mmCIF file of C-alpha atoms in Angstrom:
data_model
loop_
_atom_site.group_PDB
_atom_site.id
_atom_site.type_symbol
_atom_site.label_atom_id
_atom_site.label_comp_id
_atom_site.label_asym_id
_atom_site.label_seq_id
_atom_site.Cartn_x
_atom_site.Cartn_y
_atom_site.Cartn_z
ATOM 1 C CA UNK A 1392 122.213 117.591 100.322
ATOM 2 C CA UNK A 1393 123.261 119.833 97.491
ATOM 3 C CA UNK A 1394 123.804 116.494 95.868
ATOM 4 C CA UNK A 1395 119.917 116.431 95.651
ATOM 5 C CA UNK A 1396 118.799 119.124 93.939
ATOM 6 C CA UNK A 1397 118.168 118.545 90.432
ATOM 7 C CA UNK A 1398 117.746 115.079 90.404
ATOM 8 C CA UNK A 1399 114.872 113.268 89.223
ATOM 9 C CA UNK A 1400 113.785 112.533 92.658
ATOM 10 C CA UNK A 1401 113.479 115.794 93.972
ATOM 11 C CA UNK A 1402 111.804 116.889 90.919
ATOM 12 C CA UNK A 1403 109.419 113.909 91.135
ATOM 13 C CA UNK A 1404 108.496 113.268 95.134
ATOM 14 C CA UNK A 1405 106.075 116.548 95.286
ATOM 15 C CA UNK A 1406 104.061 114.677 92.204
ATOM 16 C CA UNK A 1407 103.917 111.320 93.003
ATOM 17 C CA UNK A 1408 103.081 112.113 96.482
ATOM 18 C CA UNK A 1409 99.802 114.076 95.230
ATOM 19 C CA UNK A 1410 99.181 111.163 92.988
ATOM 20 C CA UNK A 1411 99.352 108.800 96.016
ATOM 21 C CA UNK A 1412 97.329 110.900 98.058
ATOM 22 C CA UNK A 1413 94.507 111.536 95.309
ATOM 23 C CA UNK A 1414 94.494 107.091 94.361
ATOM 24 C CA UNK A 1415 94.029 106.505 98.662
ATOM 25 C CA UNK A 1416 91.075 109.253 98.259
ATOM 26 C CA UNK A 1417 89.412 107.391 95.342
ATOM 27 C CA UNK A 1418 89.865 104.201 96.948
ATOM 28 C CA UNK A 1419 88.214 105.350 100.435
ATOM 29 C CA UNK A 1420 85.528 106.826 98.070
ATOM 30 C CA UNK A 1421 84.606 103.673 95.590
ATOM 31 C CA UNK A 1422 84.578 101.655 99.193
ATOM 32 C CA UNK A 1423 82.371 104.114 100.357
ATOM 33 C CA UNK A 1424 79.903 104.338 97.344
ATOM 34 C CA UNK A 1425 79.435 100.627 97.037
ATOM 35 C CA UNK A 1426 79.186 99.987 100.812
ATOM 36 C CA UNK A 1427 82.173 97.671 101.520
ATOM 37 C CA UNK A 1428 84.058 97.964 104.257
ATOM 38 C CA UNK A 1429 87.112 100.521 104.138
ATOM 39 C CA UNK A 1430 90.137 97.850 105.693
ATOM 40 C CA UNK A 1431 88.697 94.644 104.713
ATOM 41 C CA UNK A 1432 91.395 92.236 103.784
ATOM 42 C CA UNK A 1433 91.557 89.708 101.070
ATOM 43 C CA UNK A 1434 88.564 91.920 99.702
ATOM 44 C CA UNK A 1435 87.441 90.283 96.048
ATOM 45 C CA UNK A 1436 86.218 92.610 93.239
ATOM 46 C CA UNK A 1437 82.679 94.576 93.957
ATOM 47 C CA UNK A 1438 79.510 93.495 92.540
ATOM 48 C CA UNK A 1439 79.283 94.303 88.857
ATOM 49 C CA UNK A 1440 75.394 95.168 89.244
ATOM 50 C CA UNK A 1441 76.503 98.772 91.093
ATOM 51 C CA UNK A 1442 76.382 101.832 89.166
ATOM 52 C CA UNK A 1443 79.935 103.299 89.907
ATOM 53 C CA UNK A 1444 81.352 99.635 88.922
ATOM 54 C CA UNK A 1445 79.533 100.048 85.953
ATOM 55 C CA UNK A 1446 80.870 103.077 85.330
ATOM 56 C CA UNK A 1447 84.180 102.275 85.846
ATOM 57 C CA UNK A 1448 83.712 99.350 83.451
ATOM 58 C CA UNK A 1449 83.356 101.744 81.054
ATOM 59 C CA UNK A 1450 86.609 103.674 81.756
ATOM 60 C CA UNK A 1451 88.359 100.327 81.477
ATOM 61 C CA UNK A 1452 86.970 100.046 78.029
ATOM 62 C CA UNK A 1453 88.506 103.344 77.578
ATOM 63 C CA UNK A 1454 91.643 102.353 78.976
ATOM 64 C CA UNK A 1455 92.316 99.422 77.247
ATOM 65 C CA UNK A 1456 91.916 101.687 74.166
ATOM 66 C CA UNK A 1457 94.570 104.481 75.109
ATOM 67 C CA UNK A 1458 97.272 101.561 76.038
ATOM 68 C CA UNK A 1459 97.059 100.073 72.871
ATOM 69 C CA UNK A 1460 97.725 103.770 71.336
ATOM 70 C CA UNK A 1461 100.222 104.347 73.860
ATOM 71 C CA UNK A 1462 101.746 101.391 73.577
ATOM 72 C CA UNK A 1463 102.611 101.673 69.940
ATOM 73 C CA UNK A 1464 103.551 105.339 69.827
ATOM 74 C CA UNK A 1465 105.952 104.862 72.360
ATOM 75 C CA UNK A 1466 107.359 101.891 70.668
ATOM 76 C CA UNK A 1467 107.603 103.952 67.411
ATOM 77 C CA UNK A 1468 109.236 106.881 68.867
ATOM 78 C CA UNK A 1469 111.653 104.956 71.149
ATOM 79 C CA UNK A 1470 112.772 103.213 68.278
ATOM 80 C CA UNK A 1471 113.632 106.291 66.246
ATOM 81 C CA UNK A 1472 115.535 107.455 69.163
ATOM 82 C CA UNK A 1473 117.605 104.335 69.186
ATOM 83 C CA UNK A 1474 118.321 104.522 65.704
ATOM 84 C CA UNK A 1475 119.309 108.150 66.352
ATOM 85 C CA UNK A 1476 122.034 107.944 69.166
ATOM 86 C CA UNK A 1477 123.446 104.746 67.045
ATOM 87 C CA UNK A 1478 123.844 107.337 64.501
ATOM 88 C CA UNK A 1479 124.697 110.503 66.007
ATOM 89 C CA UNK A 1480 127.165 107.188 68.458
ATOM 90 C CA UNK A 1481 128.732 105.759 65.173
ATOM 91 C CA UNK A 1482 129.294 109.209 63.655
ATOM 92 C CA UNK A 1483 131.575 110.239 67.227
ATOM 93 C CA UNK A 1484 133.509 107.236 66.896
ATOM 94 C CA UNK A 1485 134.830 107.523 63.009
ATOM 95 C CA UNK A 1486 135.786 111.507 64.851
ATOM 96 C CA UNK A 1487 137.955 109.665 66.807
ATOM 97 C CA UNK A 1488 139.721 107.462 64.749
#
């Protein structure tokens, strides 16, 4: 398994597991606080007159915010980094003949 060490895997399972772990706590938790029923399958969206929902309407808000930021700075900068390694690509094949 020496094959595994370093890779982005290994360096990313420890994470992603925590992140798993904390979303199926917040999800036993909203099911708790608005009294639906933990396993309940083909479950539609909660009633919009409970508090938390209300709440997390407002976080959506939020969100929708931060991904149209996000969205264009990481369209800027990827760009610029494209335009770099053709550059930095171009200038390593006129080395070479």
């Amino acid at each position: 398994w020496q094959q595994f060490n370093g890779t982005v895997l290994k360096i990313s399972i420890g994470p992603t597991l925590i992140n798993m772990a904390l979303c199926v706590a917040f999800v036993v938790y909203a099911r708790y606080t608005t009294g639906e029923e933990l396993f309940e399958i083909g479950a539609g969206a909660p009633d919009k007159s409970l508090p938390f929902v209300q709440n997390l309407a407002l976080l959506g808000n939020i969100w929708d915010l931060e991904k149209t930021l996000t969205t264009f700075v990481l369209t800027f900068f990827v760009n610029q980094s494209f335009s770099f390694w053709k550059k930095a690509y171009q200038l390593a094949r006129d080395v070479q003949g």
